[in-house]
Amino acid sequence: MEREPGAAGPARALEPLRHLREVLRTALSRIRGAAVFRGRGRGASGPGLGAPGGAGRGGARAPGPCLRCCAGVFAEGESRESSETFEQQRFWDTLGQTFKATSQEATKLSLAFSRPPLPSAEDCQKLSEGVQNAVLAAATVYYWLPKGQGTTLRKMVRDATAEVVEGMIQLTDVILRTPRQSLSQEQLISTGSIWEACEQISHLPQDNQAAVLSAMSAYLGVVRDAVEEMEQAQGEDRDPYSDIMEDEELGSRGNRDTYWSEADRKLLGPCMGLMKASKACLKKLLGAVKVHGKADTPEQVAQLDDLADITNEISPSVDELALSMYPPMNQLSVRLNAAKLASVLKKVLEITKSSHVCPPSEEGWVQFLTGAVDHNMDKIKDFTQSEL
């Protein structure tokens, strides 16, 4: 339930906040639905960098027209090509300013509703317009990042922007539904989440090479955890479920469904080999991108995006294989999941070899891991031949 003031006047005073929520929902829908595809030399453009989204101009705009403006600006920003040269530092400075302004407006809004009485209709209108202008400015600046700068980078900026808008929607929801007598814990948490979301702009990678490195580092962390977990499970003398299941739940400690058979353990070896190859591949590729990766030409940017896209498939494939390796093991399922992971790794290595991050000095590990993937997959096929 939303706030229900006792008089029609206070109820009308909250109307701008309700309309603000609708504007923010529209903005979030546009941002989340924005295409993040590649375009050489293409750029999403909005108004000039000097006045993002109307912020800083004299006089606040009414929410109604801004709702239509929101859709219009975003559609225009996604379709128009920019003839202007992209100024990287200017873009990041402007985006940082809009995020800072959004954080400040969130603080003003939260403080205004931290204790009775409710803000007047006029004050509520001004607060809503301040938030609206700041958020739309940040969203509009996101669209100024040309697609030619890289889809990996653009997705990270889009997600950061969407997180800010989501936080502001949550704050308006909380204000509208919580009692007005005091500042609620939920309102404090919502305000803090906006501050954190706005602060992260300073930690975002500022070119596609850095964005791809950030993404790959996250993928490597997931794969490393999966490898360590499986190594621990295999290294224990007890069954792999003993840390989550009590004796009574198992019924009998002799229940073979919770243990690997001798044939299963033979199959685990090459499966672990594939998982370790995944970890080694990401680790070596990270090093290659860090040393040799560039984002100076459209071709280099596109190659980095290709690497980010294909390496994104490694950790889910590792997880699927790992899950199928636990007892009771279905060896055919393990074989299929192993084949899927091997296929992904081969694609990663092929794309790497044909990219600018793989000069002759890097070809050795690519060739070695290609052989390791083939060797482990051949052993898995041999061990599971009887299952076909």
GROMACS .gro file of C-alpha atoms in nm:
model
  388
    1MET     CA    1   0.000   0.000   0.000
    2GLU     CA    2   0.115   0.352  -0.078
    3ARG     CA    3   0.095   0.643   0.160
    4GLU     CA    4  -0.263   0.750   0.223
    5PRO     CA    5  -0.260   1.104   0.359
    6GLY     CA    6  -0.570   1.209   0.539
    7ALA     CA    7  -0.659   1.494   0.308
    8ALA     CA    8  -0.692   1.551  -0.064
    9GLY     CA    9  -0.420   1.818  -0.053
   10PRO     CA   10  -0.142   1.586   0.068
   11ALA     CA   11  -0.262   1.320  -0.174
   12ARG     CA   12  -0.218   1.563  -0.464
   13ALA     CA   13   0.122   1.660  -0.326
   14LEU     CA   14   0.244   1.305  -0.384
   15GLU     CA   15   0.119   1.292  -0.741
   16PRO     CA   16   0.448   1.424  -0.892
   17LEU     CA   17   0.631   1.142  -0.715
   18ARG     CA   18   0.397   0.884  -0.864
   19HIS     CA   19   0.450   1.035  -1.207
   20LEU     CA   20   0.826   1.039  -1.149
   21ARG     CA   21   0.810   0.666  -1.086
   22GLU     CA   22   0.644   0.613  -1.422
   23VAL     CA   23   0.910   0.824  -1.596
   24LEU     CA   24   1.184   0.620  -1.430
   25ARG     CA   25   1.017   0.293  -1.528
   26THR     CA   26   0.999   0.412  -1.888
   27ALA     CA   27   1.364   0.513  -1.877
   28LEU     CA   28   1.469   0.177  -1.734
   29SER     CA   29   1.271  -0.009  -1.997
   30ARG     CA   30   1.446   0.192  -2.270
   31ILE     CA   31   1.789   0.133  -2.121
   32ARG     CA   32   1.740  -0.238  -2.063
   33GLY     CA   33   1.596  -0.277  -2.410
   34ALA     CA   34   1.874  -0.080  -2.577
   35ALA     CA   35   2.060  -0.266  -2.845
   36VAL     CA   36   2.426  -0.314  -2.762
   37PHE     CA   37   2.541  -0.428  -3.102
   38ARG     CA   38   2.854  -0.350  -3.294
   39GLY     CA   39   2.881  -0.064  -3.537
   40ARG     CA   40   3.202   0.058  -3.690
   41GLY     CA   41   3.219   0.431  -3.676
   42ARG     CA   42   2.865   0.447  -3.543
   43GLY     CA   43   2.770   0.638  -3.235
   44ALA     CA   44   2.461   0.691  -3.031
   45SER     CA   45   2.410   1.058  -2.989
   46GLY     CA   46   2.182   1.283  -2.797
   47PRO     CA   47   2.196   1.654  -2.719
   48GLY     CA   48   2.532   1.824  -2.703
   49LEU     CA   49   2.767   1.739  -2.419
   50GLY     CA   50   2.725   2.081  -2.270
   51ALA     CA   51   2.370   2.029  -2.140
   52PRO     CA   52   2.279   1.667  -2.076
   53GLY     CA   53   1.908   1.598  -2.080
   54GLY     CA   54   1.814   1.952  -1.992
   55ALA     CA   55   1.998   1.941  -1.659
   56GLY     CA   56   2.135   2.276  -1.558
   57ARG     CA   57   1.903   2.479  -1.778
   58GLY     CA   58   1.683   2.748  -1.641
   59GLY     CA   59   1.342   2.631  -1.529
   60ALA     CA   60   1.233   2.275  -1.457
   61ARG     CA   61   1.029   2.087  -1.712
   62ALA     CA   62   0.693   1.935  -1.629
   63PRO     CA   63   0.693   1.556  -1.585
   64GLY     CA   64   0.429   1.495  -1.852
   65PRO     CA   65   0.628   1.624  -2.149
   66CYS     CA   66   0.942   1.461  -2.007
   67LEU     CA   67   0.780   1.120  -2.022
   68ARG     CA   68   0.736   1.166  -2.396
   69CYS     CA   69   1.079   1.328  -2.417
   70CYS     CA   70   1.229   1.026  -2.243
   71ALA     CA   71   1.110   0.792  -2.516
   72GLY     CA   72   1.201   1.035  -2.793
   73VAL     CA   73   1.553   1.108  -2.676
   74PHE     CA   74   1.636   0.742  -2.619
   75ALA     CA   75   1.497   0.634  -2.956
   76GLU     CA   76   1.690   0.913  -3.125
   77GLY     CA   77   2.005   0.833  -2.935
   78GLU     CA   78   1.989   0.468  -3.040
   79SER     CA   79   1.934   0.537  -3.410
   80ARG     CA   80   2.120   0.856  -3.496
   81GLU     CA   81   2.478   0.852  -3.617
   82SER     CA   82   2.718   1.107  -3.483
   83SER     CA   83   2.948   1.297  -3.715
   84GLU     CA   84   3.141   1.429  -3.417
   85THR     CA   85   3.468   1.276  -3.302
   86PHE     CA   86   3.423   1.089  -2.979
   87GLU     CA   87   3.604   1.259  -2.692
   88GLN     CA   88   3.666   0.986  -2.438
   89GLN     CA   89   3.770   1.200  -2.143
   90ARG     CA   90   3.487   1.446  -2.199
   91PHE     CA   91   3.236   1.162  -2.208
   92TRP     CA   92   3.356   1.012  -1.879
   93ASP     CA   93   3.372   1.351  -1.708
   94THR     CA   94   3.015   1.428  -1.814
   95LEU     CA   95   2.886   1.085  -1.715
   96GLY     CA   96   3.051   1.123  -1.375
   97GLN     CA   97   2.886   1.462  -1.328
   98THR     CA   98   2.541   1.320  -1.406
   99PHE     CA   99   2.589   1.030  -1.165
  100LYS     CA  100   2.702   1.271  -0.893
  101ALA     CA  101   2.398   1.491  -0.955
  102THR     CA  102   2.170   1.186  -0.936
  103SER     CA  103   2.320   1.088  -0.601
  104GLN     CA  104   2.263   1.438  -0.467
  105GLU     CA  105   1.903   1.447  -0.587
  106ALA     CA  106   1.837   1.109  -0.424
  107THR     CA  107   1.966   1.250  -0.095
  108LYS     CA  108   1.740   1.555  -0.122
  109LEU     CA  109   1.438   1.340  -0.197
  110SER     CA  110   1.505   1.100   0.089
  111LEU     CA  111   1.564   1.379   0.341
  112ALA     CA  112   1.245   1.558   0.236
  113PHE     CA  113   1.044   1.248   0.327
  114SER     CA  114   1.240   1.155   0.640
  115ARG     CA  115   1.001   1.322   0.886
  116PRO     CA  116   0.658   1.487   0.887
  117PRO     CA  117   0.507   1.696   0.752
  118LEU     CA  118   0.501   1.589   0.389
  119PRO     CA  119   0.657   1.836   0.143
  120SER     CA  120   0.411   2.077  -0.012
  121ALA     CA  121   0.280   2.013  -0.363
  122GLU     CA  122   0.521   2.271  -0.498
  123ASP     CA  123   0.821   2.123  -0.316
  124CYS     CA  124   0.730   1.771  -0.420
  125GLN     CA  125   0.709   1.890  -0.781
  126LYS     CA  126   1.055   2.047  -0.758
  127LEU     CA  127   1.205   1.738  -0.596
  128SER     CA  128   1.057   1.512  -0.861
  129GLU     CA  129   1.182   1.733  -1.141
  130GLY     CA  130   1.530   1.741  -0.991
  131VAL     CA  131   1.548   1.363  -0.976
  132GLN     CA  132   1.395   1.328  -1.320
  133ASN     CA  133   1.638   1.567  -1.487
  134ALA     CA  134   1.941   1.408  -1.320
  135VAL     CA  135   1.841   1.051  -1.406
  136LEU     CA  136   1.745   1.129  -1.765
  137ALA     CA  137   2.073   1.319  -1.805
  138ALA     CA  138   2.272   1.014  -1.693
  139ALA     CA  139   2.070   0.784  -1.918
  140THR     CA  140   2.110   1.017  -2.216
  141VAL     CA  141   2.487   1.042  -2.170
  142TYR     CA  142   2.505   0.662  -2.177
  143TYR     CA  143   2.368   0.677  -2.531
  144TRP     CA  144   2.651   0.907  -2.634
  145LEU     CA  145   2.900   0.623  -2.597
  146PRO     CA  146   2.947   0.508  -2.958
  147LYS     CA  147   2.890   0.144  -3.031
  148GLY     CA  148   3.222   0.154  -3.209
  149GLN     CA  149   3.391   0.188  -2.870
  150GLY     CA  150   3.298  -0.174  -2.801
  151THR     CA  151   2.993  -0.371  -2.701
  152THR     CA  152   3.161  -0.507  -2.387
  153LEU     CA  153   3.233  -0.156  -2.262
  154ARG     CA  154   2.891  -0.028  -2.363
  155LYS     CA  155   2.715  -0.310  -2.180
  156MET     CA  156   2.902  -0.230  -1.859
  157VAL     CA  157   2.806   0.137  -1.881
  158ARG     CA  158   2.447   0.041  -1.962
  159ASP     CA  159   2.426  -0.193  -1.663
  160ALA     CA  160   2.573   0.072  -1.431
  161THR     CA  161   2.320   0.327  -1.556
  162ALA     CA  162   2.032   0.084  -1.522
  163GLU     CA  163   2.136   0.005  -1.165
  164VAL     CA  164   2.110   0.374  -1.075
  165VAL     CA  165   1.764   0.402  -1.231
  166GLU     CA  166   1.649   0.082  -1.057
  167GLY     CA  167   1.770   0.221  -0.727
  168MET     CA  168   1.577   0.542  -0.777
  169ILE     CA  169   1.260   0.349  -0.864
  170GLN     CA  170   1.301   0.149  -0.545
  171LEU     CA  171   1.343   0.466  -0.340
  172THR     CA  172   1.027   0.623  -0.483
  173ASP     CA  173   0.839   0.298  -0.418
  174VAL     CA  174   0.953   0.297  -0.056
  175ILE     CA  175   0.861   0.660   0.000
  176LEU     CA  176   0.516   0.611  -0.148
  177ARG     CA  177   0.426   0.305   0.056
  178THR     CA  178   0.594   0.352   0.396
  179PRO     CA  179   0.441   0.552   0.683
  180ARG     CA  180   0.544   0.915   0.681
  181GLN     CA  181   0.593   0.942   1.055
  182SER     CA  182   0.960   0.837   1.051
  183LEU     CA  183   1.254   0.747   0.829
  184SER     CA  184   1.231   0.373   0.768
  185GLN     CA  185   1.523   0.133   0.752
  186GLU     CA  186   1.409   0.038   0.403
  187GLN     CA  187   1.433   0.400   0.292
  188LEU     CA  188   1.784   0.429   0.435
  189ILE     CA  189   1.891   0.112   0.254
  190SER     CA  190   1.739   0.231  -0.075
  191THR     CA  191   1.915   0.567  -0.050
  192GLY     CA  192   2.245   0.397   0.029
  193SER     CA  193   2.211   0.165  -0.268
  194ILE     CA  194   2.178   0.467  -0.497
  195TRP     CA  195   2.490   0.623  -0.350
  196GLU     CA  196   2.680   0.299  -0.411
  197ALA     CA  197   2.547   0.264  -0.765
  198CYS     CA  198   2.645   0.623  -0.848
  199GLU     CA  199   2.988   0.578  -0.692
  200GLN     CA  200   3.074   0.282  -0.912
  201ILE     CA  201   3.110   0.507  -1.218
  202SER     CA  202   3.461   0.588  -1.098
  203HIS     CA  203   3.550   0.218  -1.108
  204LEU     CA  204   3.419   0.139  -1.456
  205PRO     CA  205   3.672   0.048  -1.729
  206GLN     CA  206   3.711   0.335  -1.972
  207ASP     CA  207   3.800   0.150  -2.292
  208ASN     CA  208   3.712  -0.185  -2.445
  209GLN     CA  209   4.042  -0.349  -2.357
  210ALA     CA  210   3.991  -0.272  -1.989
  211ALA     CA  211   3.626  -0.382  -2.013
  212VAL     CA  212   3.720  -0.717  -2.167
  213LEU     CA  213   3.988  -0.770  -1.903
  214SER     CA  214   3.731  -0.701  -1.631
  215ALA     CA  215   3.482  -0.945  -1.782
  216MET     CA  216   3.739  -1.220  -1.830
  217SER     CA  217   3.867  -1.178  -1.475
  218ALA     CA  218   3.514  -1.243  -1.349
  219TYR     CA  219   3.484  -1.553  -1.571
  220LEU     CA  220   3.818  -1.683  -1.443
  221GLY     CA  221   3.706  -1.640  -1.083
  222VAL     CA  222   3.399  -1.858  -1.141
  223VAL     CA  223   3.598  -2.128  -1.319
  224ARG     CA  224   3.869  -2.126  -1.052
  225ASP     CA  225   3.605  -2.180  -0.782
  226ALA     CA  226   3.450  -2.471  -0.975
  227VAL     CA  227   3.789  -2.640  -1.020
  228GLU     CA  228   3.880  -2.599  -0.653
  229GLU     CA  229   3.543  -2.732  -0.540
  230MET     CA  230   3.572  -3.042  -0.757
  231GLU     CA  231   3.933  -3.103  -0.649
  232GLN     CA  232   3.825  -3.085  -0.287
  233ALA     CA  233   3.536  -3.327  -0.348
  234GLN     CA  234   3.765  -3.579  -0.515
  235GLY     CA  235   4.041  -3.542  -0.259
  236GLU     CA  236   3.821  -3.637   0.033
  237ASP     CA  237   3.802  -3.998   0.147
  238ARG     CA  238   3.437  -3.950   0.235
  239ASP     CA  239   3.154  -3.900  -0.010
  240PRO     CA  240   3.117  -3.557  -0.176
  241TYR     CA  241   2.782  -3.490  -0.009
  242SER     CA  242   2.892  -3.550   0.351
  243ASP     CA  243   2.929  -3.180   0.426
  244ILE     CA  244   2.563  -3.113   0.348
  245MET     CA  245   2.393  -3.440   0.442
  246GLU     CA  246   2.378  -3.605   0.785
  247ASP     CA  247   2.402  -3.980   0.838
  248GLU     CA  248   2.030  -4.000   0.910
  249GLU     CA  249   1.945  -3.829   0.582
  250LEU     CA  250   2.160  -4.075   0.389
  251GLY     CA  251   2.006  -4.368   0.572
  252SER     CA  252   2.312  -4.587   0.529
  253ARG     CA  253   2.668  -4.471   0.477
  254GLY     CA  254   2.692  -4.759   0.233
  255ASN     CA  255   2.455  -4.592  -0.011
  256ARG     CA  256   2.657  -4.610  -0.331
  257ASP     CA  257   2.456  -4.328  -0.492
  258THR     CA  258   2.666  -4.086  -0.290
  259TYR     CA  259   3.002  -4.231  -0.398
  260TRP     CA  260   3.196  -4.257  -0.723
  261SER     CA  261   3.250  -4.606  -0.864
  262GLU     CA  262   3.592  -4.711  -0.991
  263ALA     CA  263   3.478  -4.649  -1.348
  264ASP     CA  264   3.350  -4.305  -1.247
  265ARG     CA  265   3.684  -4.213  -1.094
  266LYS     CA  266   3.866  -4.305  -1.413
  267LEU     CA  267   3.637  -4.069  -1.603
  268LEU     CA  268   3.692  -3.790  -1.351
  269GLY     CA  269   4.058  -3.758  -1.452
  270PRO     CA  270   4.015  -3.632  -1.809
  271CYS     CA  271   3.708  -3.431  -1.706
  272MET     CA  272   3.922  -3.249  -1.451
  273GLY     CA  273   4.179  -3.209  -1.727
  274LEU     CA  274   3.920  -3.018  -1.933
  275MET     CA  275   3.824  -2.802  -1.637
  276LYS     CA  276   4.187  -2.719  -1.566
  277ALA     CA  277   4.240  -2.643  -1.934
  278SER     CA  278   3.952  -2.396  -1.908
  279LYS     CA  279   4.117  -2.224  -1.615
  280ALA     CA  280   4.456  -2.217  -1.790
  281CYS     CA  281   4.299  -2.084  -2.110
  282LEU     CA  282   4.133  -1.791  -1.935
  283LYS     CA  283   4.446  -1.716  -1.734
  284LYS     CA  284   4.675  -1.715  -2.040
  285LEU     CA  285   4.426  -1.520  -2.248
  286LEU     CA  286   4.394  -1.259  -1.976
  287GLY     CA  287   4.769  -1.211  -1.988
  288ALA     CA  288   4.768  -1.185  -2.367
  289VAL     CA  289   4.488  -0.927  -2.370
  290LYS     CA  290   4.663  -0.727  -2.099
  291VAL     CA  291   4.995  -0.719  -2.288
  292HIS     CA  292   4.887  -0.714  -2.652
  293GLY     CA  293   4.523  -0.599  -2.648
  294LYS     CA  294   4.442  -0.268  -2.814
  295ALA     CA  295   4.122  -0.075  -2.880
  296ASP     CA  296   4.259   0.175  -3.132
  297THR     CA  297   4.087   0.047  -3.449
  298PRO     CA  298   3.740  -0.093  -3.522
  299GLU     CA  299   3.896  -0.430  -3.604
  300GLN     CA  300   4.080  -0.448  -3.271
  301VAL     CA  301   3.767  -0.347  -3.081
  302ALA     CA  302   3.561  -0.612  -3.262
  303GLN     CA  303   3.820  -0.882  -3.192
  304LEU     CA  304   3.818  -0.800  -2.822
  305ASP     CA  305   3.439  -0.822  -2.820
  306ASP     CA  306   3.457  -1.160  -2.994
  307LEU     CA  307   3.692  -1.284  -2.723
  308ALA     CA  308   3.464  -1.152  -2.448
  309ASP     CA  309   3.159  -1.315  -2.607
  310ILE     CA  310   3.312  -1.658  -2.651
  311THR     CA  311   3.489  -1.669  -2.312
  312ASN     CA  312   3.154  -1.587  -2.151
  313GLU     CA  313   3.048  -1.939  -2.254
  314ILE     CA  314   3.330  -2.111  -2.064
  315SER     CA  315   3.209  -2.082  -1.704
  316PRO     CA  316   2.851  -2.205  -1.772
  317SER     CA  317   2.994  -2.503  -1.964
  318VAL     CA  318   3.236  -2.579  -1.680
  319ASP     CA  319   2.949  -2.563  -1.430
  320GLU     CA  320   2.735  -2.802  -1.635
  321LEU     CA  321   3.019  -3.051  -1.662
  322ALA     CA  322   3.100  -3.025  -1.291
  323LEU     CA  323   2.739  -3.083  -1.188
  324SER     CA  324   2.715  -3.393  -1.406
  325MET     CA  325   3.034  -3.533  -1.249
  326TYR     CA  326   2.878  -3.575  -0.903
  327PRO     CA  327   2.742  -3.920  -0.809
  328PRO     CA  328   2.531  -4.090  -0.914
  329MET     CA  329   2.714  -4.023  -1.239
  330ASN     CA  330   2.546  -4.062  -1.575
  331GLN     CA  331   2.849  -4.119  -1.792
  332LEU     CA  332   2.672  -4.035  -2.116
  333SER     CA  333   2.562  -3.701  -1.972
  334VAL     CA  334   2.919  -3.637  -1.862
  335ARG     CA  335   3.044  -3.713  -2.212
  336LEU     CA  336   2.795  -3.473  -2.370
  337ASN     CA  337   2.880  -3.191  -2.128
  338ALA     CA  338   3.251  -3.253  -2.176
  339ALA     CA  339   3.208  -3.236  -2.553
  340LYS     CA  340   3.025  -2.905  -2.516
  341LEU     CA  341   3.304  -2.758  -2.303
  342ALA     CA  342   3.570  -2.889  -2.540
  343SER     CA  343   3.389  -2.727  -2.833
  344VAL     CA  344   3.377  -2.392  -2.652
  345LEU     CA  345   3.746  -2.410  -2.562
  346LYS     CA  346   3.843  -2.493  -2.920
  347LYS     CA  347   3.645  -2.190  -3.042
  348VAL     CA  348   3.816  -1.968  -2.784
  349LEU     CA  349   4.158  -2.089  -2.894
  350GLU     CA  350   4.075  -2.048  -3.264
  351ILE     CA  351   3.947  -1.692  -3.217
  352THR     CA  352   4.246  -1.609  -3.000
  353LYS     CA  353   4.494  -1.738  -3.259
  354SER     CA  354   4.343  -1.523  -3.535
  355SER     CA  355   4.328  -1.206  -3.323
  356HIS     CA  356   4.577  -0.927  -3.260
  357VAL     CA  357   4.634  -1.046  -2.902
  358CYS     CA  358   4.815  -1.356  -3.031
  359PRO     CA  359   5.149  -1.264  -3.188
  360PRO     CA  360   5.400  -1.548  -3.248
  361SER     CA  361   5.517  -1.523  -2.886
  362GLU     CA  362   5.171  -1.636  -2.766
  363GLU     CA  363   5.113  -1.921  -3.013
  364GLY     CA  364   5.286  -2.182  -2.798
  365TRP     CA  365   5.027  -2.196  -2.521
  366VAL     CA  366   4.743  -2.185  -2.773
  367GLN     CA  367   4.883  -2.491  -2.948
  368PHE     CA  368   4.954  -2.668  -2.618
  369LEU     CA  369   4.601  -2.615  -2.483
  370THR     CA  370   4.447  -2.722  -2.813
  371GLY     CA  371   4.633  -3.051  -2.780
  372ALA     CA  372   4.534  -3.083  -2.414
  373VAL     CA  373   4.166  -3.040  -2.497
  374ASP     CA  374   4.184  -3.302  -2.773
  375HIS     CA  375   4.376  -3.546  -2.551
  376ASN     CA  376   4.130  -3.524  -2.262
  377MET     CA  377   3.828  -3.546  -2.489
  378ASP     CA  378   3.969  -3.857  -2.658
  379LYS     CA  379   4.012  -4.023  -2.316
  380ILE     CA  380   3.656  -3.932  -2.218
  381LYS     CA  381   3.528  -4.088  -2.540
  382ASP     CA  382   3.726  -4.406  -2.475
  383PHE     CA  383   3.597  -4.441  -2.118
  384THR     CA  384   3.234  -4.387  -2.222
  385GLN     CA  385   3.226  -4.583  -2.547
  386SER     CA  386   3.017  -4.856  -2.390
  387GLU     CA  387   2.746  -4.602  -2.302
  388LEU     CA  388   2.665  -4.532  -2.668
   0.00000   0.00000   0.00000
